[in-house]
XYZ file of C-alpha atoms in Angstrom:
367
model
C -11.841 15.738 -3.389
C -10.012 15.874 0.162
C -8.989 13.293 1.778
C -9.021 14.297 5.707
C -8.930 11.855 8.698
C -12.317 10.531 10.377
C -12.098 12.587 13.370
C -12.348 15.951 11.171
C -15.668 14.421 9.643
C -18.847 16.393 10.565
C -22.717 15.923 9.075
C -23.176 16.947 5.896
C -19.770 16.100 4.761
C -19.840 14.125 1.279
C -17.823 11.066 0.357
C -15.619 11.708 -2.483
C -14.863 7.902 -2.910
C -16.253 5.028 -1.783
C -15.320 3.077 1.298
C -14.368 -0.913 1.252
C -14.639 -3.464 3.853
C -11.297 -5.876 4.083
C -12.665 -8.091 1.779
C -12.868 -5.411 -0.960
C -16.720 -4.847 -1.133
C -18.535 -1.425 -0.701
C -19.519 -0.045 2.718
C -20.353 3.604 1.560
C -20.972 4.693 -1.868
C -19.380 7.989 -2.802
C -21.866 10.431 -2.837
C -23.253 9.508 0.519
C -24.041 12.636 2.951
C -22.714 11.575 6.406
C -24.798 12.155 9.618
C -23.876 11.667 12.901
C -24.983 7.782 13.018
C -22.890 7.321 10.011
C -19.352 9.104 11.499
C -20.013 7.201 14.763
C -20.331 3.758 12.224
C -17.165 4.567 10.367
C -15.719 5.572 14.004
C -15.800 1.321 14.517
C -14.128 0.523 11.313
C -10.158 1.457 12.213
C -10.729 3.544 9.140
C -7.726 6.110 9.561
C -9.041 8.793 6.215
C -11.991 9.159 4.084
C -11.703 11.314 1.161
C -14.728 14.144 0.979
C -16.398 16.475 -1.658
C -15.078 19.834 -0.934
C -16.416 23.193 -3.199
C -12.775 24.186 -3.331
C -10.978 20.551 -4.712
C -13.734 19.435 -6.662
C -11.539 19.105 -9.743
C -8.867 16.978 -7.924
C -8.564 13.805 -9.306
C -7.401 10.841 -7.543
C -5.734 8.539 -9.936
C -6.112 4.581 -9.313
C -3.350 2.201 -10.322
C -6.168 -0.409 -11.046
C -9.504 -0.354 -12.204
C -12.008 -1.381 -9.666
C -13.401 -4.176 -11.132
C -10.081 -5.597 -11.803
C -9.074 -4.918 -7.762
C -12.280 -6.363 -6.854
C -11.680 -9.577 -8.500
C -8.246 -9.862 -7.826
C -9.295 -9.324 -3.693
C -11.618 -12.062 -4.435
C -9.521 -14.615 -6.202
C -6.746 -14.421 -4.224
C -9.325 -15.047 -0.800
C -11.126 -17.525 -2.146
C -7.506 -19.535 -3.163
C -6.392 -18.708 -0.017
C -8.906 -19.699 1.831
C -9.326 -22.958 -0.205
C -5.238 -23.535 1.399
C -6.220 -22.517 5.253
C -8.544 -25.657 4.930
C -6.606 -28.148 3.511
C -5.026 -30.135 6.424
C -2.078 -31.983 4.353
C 0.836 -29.547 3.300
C 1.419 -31.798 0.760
C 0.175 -31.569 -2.877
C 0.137 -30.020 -5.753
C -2.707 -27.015 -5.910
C -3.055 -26.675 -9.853
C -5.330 -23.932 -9.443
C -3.110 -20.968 -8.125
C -0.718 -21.512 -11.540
C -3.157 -20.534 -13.964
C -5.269 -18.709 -11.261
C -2.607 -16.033 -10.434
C -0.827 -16.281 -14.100
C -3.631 -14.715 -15.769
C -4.444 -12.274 -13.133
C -0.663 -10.980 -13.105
C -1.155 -10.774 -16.857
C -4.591 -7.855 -16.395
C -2.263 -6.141 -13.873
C 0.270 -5.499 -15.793
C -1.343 -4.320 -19.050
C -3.362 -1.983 -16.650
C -0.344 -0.853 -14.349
C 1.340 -0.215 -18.182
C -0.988 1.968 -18.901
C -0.158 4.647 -16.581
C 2.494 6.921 -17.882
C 3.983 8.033 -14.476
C 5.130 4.901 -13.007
C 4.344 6.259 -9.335
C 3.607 4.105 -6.407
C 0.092 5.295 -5.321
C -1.170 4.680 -1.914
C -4.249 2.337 -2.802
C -5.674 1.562 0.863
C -7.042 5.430 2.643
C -10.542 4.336 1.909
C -10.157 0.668 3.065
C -10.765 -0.775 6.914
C -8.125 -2.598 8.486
C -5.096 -5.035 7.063
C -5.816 -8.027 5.861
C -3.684 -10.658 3.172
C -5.956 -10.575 0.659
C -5.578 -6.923 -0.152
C -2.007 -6.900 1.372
C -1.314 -9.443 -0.885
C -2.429 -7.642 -4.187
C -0.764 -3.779 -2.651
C 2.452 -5.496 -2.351
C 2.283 -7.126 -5.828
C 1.217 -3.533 -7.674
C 3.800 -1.692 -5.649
C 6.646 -4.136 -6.877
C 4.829 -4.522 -10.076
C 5.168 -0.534 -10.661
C 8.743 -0.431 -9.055
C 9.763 -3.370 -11.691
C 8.682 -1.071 -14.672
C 10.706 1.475 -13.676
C 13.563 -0.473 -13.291
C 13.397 -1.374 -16.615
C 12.801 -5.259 -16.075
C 10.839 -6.959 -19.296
C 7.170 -8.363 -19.496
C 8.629 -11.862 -18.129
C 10.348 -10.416 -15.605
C 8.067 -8.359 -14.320
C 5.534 -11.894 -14.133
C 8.399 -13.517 -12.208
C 8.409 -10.768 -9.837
C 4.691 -9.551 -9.219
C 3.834 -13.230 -9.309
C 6.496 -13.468 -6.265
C 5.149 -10.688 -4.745
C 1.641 -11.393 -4.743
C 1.925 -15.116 -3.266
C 5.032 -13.576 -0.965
C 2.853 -14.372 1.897
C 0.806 -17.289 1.209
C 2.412 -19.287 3.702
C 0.847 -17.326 6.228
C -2.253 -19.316 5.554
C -0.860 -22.172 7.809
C -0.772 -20.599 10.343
C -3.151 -19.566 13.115
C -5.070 -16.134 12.196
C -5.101 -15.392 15.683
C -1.281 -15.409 15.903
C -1.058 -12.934 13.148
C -3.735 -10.654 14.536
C -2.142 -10.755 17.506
C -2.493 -6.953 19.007
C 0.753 -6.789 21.482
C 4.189 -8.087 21.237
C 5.096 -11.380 20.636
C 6.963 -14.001 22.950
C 9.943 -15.397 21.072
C 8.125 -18.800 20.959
C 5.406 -17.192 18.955
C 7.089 -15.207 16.622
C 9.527 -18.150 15.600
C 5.961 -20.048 14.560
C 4.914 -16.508 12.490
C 8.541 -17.014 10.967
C 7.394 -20.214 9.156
C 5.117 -18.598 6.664
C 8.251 -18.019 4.961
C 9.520 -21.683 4.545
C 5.677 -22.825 4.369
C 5.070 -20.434 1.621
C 8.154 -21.792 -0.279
C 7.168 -25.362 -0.060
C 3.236 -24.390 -1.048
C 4.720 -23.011 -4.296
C 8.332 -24.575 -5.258
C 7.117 -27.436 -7.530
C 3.498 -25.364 -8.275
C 2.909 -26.217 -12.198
C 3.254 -22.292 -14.003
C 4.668 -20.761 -10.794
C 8.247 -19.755 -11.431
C 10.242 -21.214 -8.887
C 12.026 -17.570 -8.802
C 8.928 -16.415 -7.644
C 8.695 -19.483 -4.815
C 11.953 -18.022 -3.704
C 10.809 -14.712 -2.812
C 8.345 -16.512 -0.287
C 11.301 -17.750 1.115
C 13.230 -14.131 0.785
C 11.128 -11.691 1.473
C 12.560 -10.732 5.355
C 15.813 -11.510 4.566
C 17.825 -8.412 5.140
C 21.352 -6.754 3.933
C 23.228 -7.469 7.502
C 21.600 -10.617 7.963
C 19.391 -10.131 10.957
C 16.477 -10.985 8.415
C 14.929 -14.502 8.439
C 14.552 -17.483 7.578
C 18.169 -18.238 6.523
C 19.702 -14.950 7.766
C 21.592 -14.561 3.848
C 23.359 -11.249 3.300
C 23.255 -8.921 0.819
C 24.839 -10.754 -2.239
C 22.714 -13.526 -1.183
C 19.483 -12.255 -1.341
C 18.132 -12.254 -5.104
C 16.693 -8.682 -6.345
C 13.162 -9.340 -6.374
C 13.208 -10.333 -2.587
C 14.566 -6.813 -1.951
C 12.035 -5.777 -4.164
C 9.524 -6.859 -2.513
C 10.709 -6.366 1.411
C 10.373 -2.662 0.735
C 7.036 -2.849 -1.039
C 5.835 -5.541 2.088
C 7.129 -2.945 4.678
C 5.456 0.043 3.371
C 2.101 -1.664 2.951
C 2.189 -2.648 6.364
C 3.162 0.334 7.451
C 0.864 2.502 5.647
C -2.249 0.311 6.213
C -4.568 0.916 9.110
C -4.268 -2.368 11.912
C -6.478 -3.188 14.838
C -3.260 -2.241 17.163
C -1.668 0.365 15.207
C -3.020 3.777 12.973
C -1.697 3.256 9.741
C 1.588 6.142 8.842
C 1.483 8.731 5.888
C 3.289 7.736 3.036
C 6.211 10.455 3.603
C 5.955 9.143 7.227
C 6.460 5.691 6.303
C 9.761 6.186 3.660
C 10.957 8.304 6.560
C 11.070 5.394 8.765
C 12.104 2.399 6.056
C 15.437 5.083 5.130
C 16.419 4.356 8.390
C 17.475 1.023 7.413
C 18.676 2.011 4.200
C 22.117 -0.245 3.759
C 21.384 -2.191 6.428
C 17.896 -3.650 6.147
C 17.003 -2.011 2.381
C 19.132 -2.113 -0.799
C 19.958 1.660 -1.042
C 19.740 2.010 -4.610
C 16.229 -0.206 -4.258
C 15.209 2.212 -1.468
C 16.237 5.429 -3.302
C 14.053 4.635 -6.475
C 11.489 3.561 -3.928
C 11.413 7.137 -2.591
C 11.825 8.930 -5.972
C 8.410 6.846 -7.285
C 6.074 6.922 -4.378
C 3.401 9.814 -4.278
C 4.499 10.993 -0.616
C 2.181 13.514 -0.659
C -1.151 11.765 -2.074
C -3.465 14.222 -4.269
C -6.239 15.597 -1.955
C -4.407 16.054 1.324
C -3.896 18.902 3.549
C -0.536 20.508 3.713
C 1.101 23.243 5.569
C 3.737 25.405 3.828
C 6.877 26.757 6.032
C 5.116 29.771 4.895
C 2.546 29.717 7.260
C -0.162 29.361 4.440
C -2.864 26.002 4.141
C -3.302 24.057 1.071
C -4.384 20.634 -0.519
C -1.992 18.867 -3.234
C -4.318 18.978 -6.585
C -1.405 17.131 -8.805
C 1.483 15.276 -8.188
C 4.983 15.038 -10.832
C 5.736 11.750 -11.426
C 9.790 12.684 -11.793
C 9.588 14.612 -8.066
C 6.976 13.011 -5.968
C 8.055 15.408 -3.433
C 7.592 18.695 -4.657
C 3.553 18.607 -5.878
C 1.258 21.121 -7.007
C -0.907 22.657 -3.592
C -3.833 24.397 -4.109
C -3.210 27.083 -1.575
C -6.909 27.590 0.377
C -5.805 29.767 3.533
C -3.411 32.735 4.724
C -1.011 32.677 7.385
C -3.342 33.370 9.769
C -5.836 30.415 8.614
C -8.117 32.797 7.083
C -9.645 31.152 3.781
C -8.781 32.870 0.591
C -11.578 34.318 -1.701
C -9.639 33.499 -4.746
C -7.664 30.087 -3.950
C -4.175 29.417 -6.267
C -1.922 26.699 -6.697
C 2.044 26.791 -6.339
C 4.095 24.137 -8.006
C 6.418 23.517 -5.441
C 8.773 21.975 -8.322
C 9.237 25.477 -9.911
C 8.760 27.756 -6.837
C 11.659 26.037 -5.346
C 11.976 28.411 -2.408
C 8.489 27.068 -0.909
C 9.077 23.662 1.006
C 5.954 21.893 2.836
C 6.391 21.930 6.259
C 3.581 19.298 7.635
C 0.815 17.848 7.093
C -2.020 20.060 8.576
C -5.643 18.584 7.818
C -7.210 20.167 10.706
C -6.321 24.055 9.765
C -9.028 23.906 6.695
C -12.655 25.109 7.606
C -12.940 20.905 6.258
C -17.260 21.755 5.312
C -15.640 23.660 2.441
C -18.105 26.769 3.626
C-alpha cells in the first residue's frame, strides 16, 4: 500500500484500507476503485490521506495497534457514555456505568497493545475524517498506553494511566460542542469556559466507583505545563504527577496530527518537530525524548525523498530508530521510475538521510 494525500488521487486508484467516518464506521471499503464522483465525495470529508493499492508496495504492510473490532467498539462505548453525560443536566451523581464500562475496555487494550513486540506509537487516524472525542479519546489512551509499556510501568499502572488518559477529556462533554468546534480564535471569555473541561472532568470522575482517583487527576492535569503557563491550577514541574505529562504529549500530538474542520492535520515528524519546541518548558524532556524515540515518524507506505535526489516509499519501520526506516527506492534522481525497485535501510546505510516528504514525485497510478 501507499498512503498519498487526496489531491494526488485520480480514477482508477484502489483503496488499500478502508476509510471511517468520525464515529468509527466504514465509508469506503478497501478494495473500492475510485472515480471521479468518488474523489470529489472524499474531497468533502477533511480527509487529509488515503492509503492506495500500488503494483510496486503491494507487500507493505501497515501494522494496527488495535484490532478493528476492538477500535470499533471502543469508538462506540466511549460515544454512547459520553453522550449519555452531554444529556444529563445535574453535574451531580454518581455514573456507575463508566467504572466497569471503561475498566474492562482498558483491560482488551492492553492485552492487545501487549501483543505487539515493538512498542511504537503508530499514527492510527490517516484514513479517518475529521477530530472528534470519541476517537481522540481512545488515540490518546493507546498512545499513553504504548508509551507506559515502554517505560516499564506494571499492568496496574498502566490501568491507572490509560484509564486517565482515555476519560482525560470527558469534561468536555459539559460544555457547548459549538465552543469546541469553534473554527477561529477564541476571545479570552470563551476560552476560560473551554478551560473548565478540566475541573468538570475531575469532578465527573473523582468519587466514580472503579475509577482510580489517580486517573481523575489527570482530567484535572492534563494542560498543566513545566513553567506553569498550563491550566487549571498553573502547578510546575514537580507538581504535576507523571501520567499528566504522559498524557499532555500524547493529547498534543493527536490533535496535532488529526485532520480539523479549520486546520490540515501535520505529519507525524512534523508534529514532534513542533511539540520539541517546548521541550523543558511545556514537555518533560526525558517524557518527550522517549516520545520521539517510539513514534513511527515516518509511517510505512509514505513517500519520501532522499538528499540523494532519488524517490521512495518506507516498506518497514525499526522499532529501536523510528527515524531511520527501510524505503523502497521507486525513482532516480531525475524522477524516472526504476525497472527493478530496491530498498535501503537507512539504519545501516547511515550516509543516506531523508530529506522530505515528496508524495507527489511518484507516477502515484503505479503504471
Amino acid at each position: 500500500m501507499r498512503l498519498i494525500p487526496i489531491n494526488a488521487l485520480r480514477p482508477g486508484m484502489v483503496l488499500g484500507k478502508k476509510i471511517y467516518n468520525s464515529d468509527g464506521l466504514i465509508l469506503l471499503a478497501e478494495g473500492v476503485e475510485l472515480t471521479a464522483g468518488l474523489i470529489r465525495r472524499l474531497g468533502t470529508l477533511e480527509l487529509g490521506y488515503v492509503y492506495i493499492e500500488d503494483p510496486m508496495t503491494e507487500d507493505i504492510v501497515v501494522p494496527e495497534l488495535l484490532t478493528e473490532e476492538t477500535r470499533l467498539q471502543a469508538i462506540q462505548s466511549i460515544r454512547t457514555s459520553f453522550k449519555n453525560l452531554e444529556s444529563q443536566a445535574a453535574l451531580k451523581g454518581s455514573f456507575l456505568h463508566l467504572g466497569k464500562t471503561f475498566s474492562g475496555m482498558m483491560e482488551s487494550i492492553m492485552d492487545e497493545i501487549s501483543e505487539h513486540d515493538e512498542g511504537m506509537v503508530l499514527l492510527t487516524d490517516m484514513n479517518t475524517n475529521d477530530y472528534n472525542l470519541y476517537r481522540h479519546s481512545l488515540n490518546v489512551c493507546v498512545y499513553s498506553t504504548v508509551l507506559g509499556v515502554s517505560y516499564g510501568y506494571n499492568r496496574e499502572e498502566l490501568r491507572v494511566l490509560g484509564l486517565g488518559a482515555l476519560l482525560h477529556d470527558i469534561g468536555k462533554t459539559r460544555i457547548s460542542q459549538k465552543l469546541l468546534n469553534h473554527p477561529g480564535r477564541l476571545s479570552e471569555e470563551e476560552f476560560r469556559e473551554v478551560q473548565k473541561h478540566t475541573e468538570i472532568g475531575f469532578k465527573i470522575l473523582k468519587d466514580e466507583p472503579n475509577i482510580p482517583l489517580l486517573s481523575a487527576h489527570c482530567a484535572l492535569s492534563h494542560h498543566e505545563r513545566l513553567d506553569g503557563s498550563g491550566y487549571p491550577r498553573a502547578l510546575k514541574g514537580p507538581d504535576i504527577h507523571e501520567y499528566a505529562k504522559w498524557i499532555a504529549i500524547t493529547d498534543s500530538y493527536d490533535a496535532m496530527t488529526t485532520q480539523r474542520v479549520y486546520k490540515p492535520a501535520l505529519l507525524p515528524h512534523e508534529a514532534v518537530e513542533v511539540m520539541y519546541a517546548g521541550s523543558g518548558t511545556l514537555y518533560e524532556q526525558s517524557f518527550l525524548a522517549m516520545f520521539r524515540d517510539r513514534v513511527a515518524i515516518y509511517p510505512p507506505g509514505i513517500t519520501v525523498k532522499l538528499h540523494t535526489g532519488e524517490n521512495g516509499v518506507v516498506s518497514r519501520i525499526h522499532a529501536h530508530v523510528p527515524h531511520r526506516p527501510v524505503v523502497r527506492v521507486l525513482t532516480d534522481a531525475e524522477g524516472t521510475p526504476l525497472s527493478a525497485p530496491y530498498e535501503v535501510d537507512l539504519s545501516e546505510t547511515l550516509a543516506v538521510m531523508i530529506a522530505g516528504i515528496g508524495q507527489n514525485t511518484i507516477d502515484q497510478t503505479g503504471a
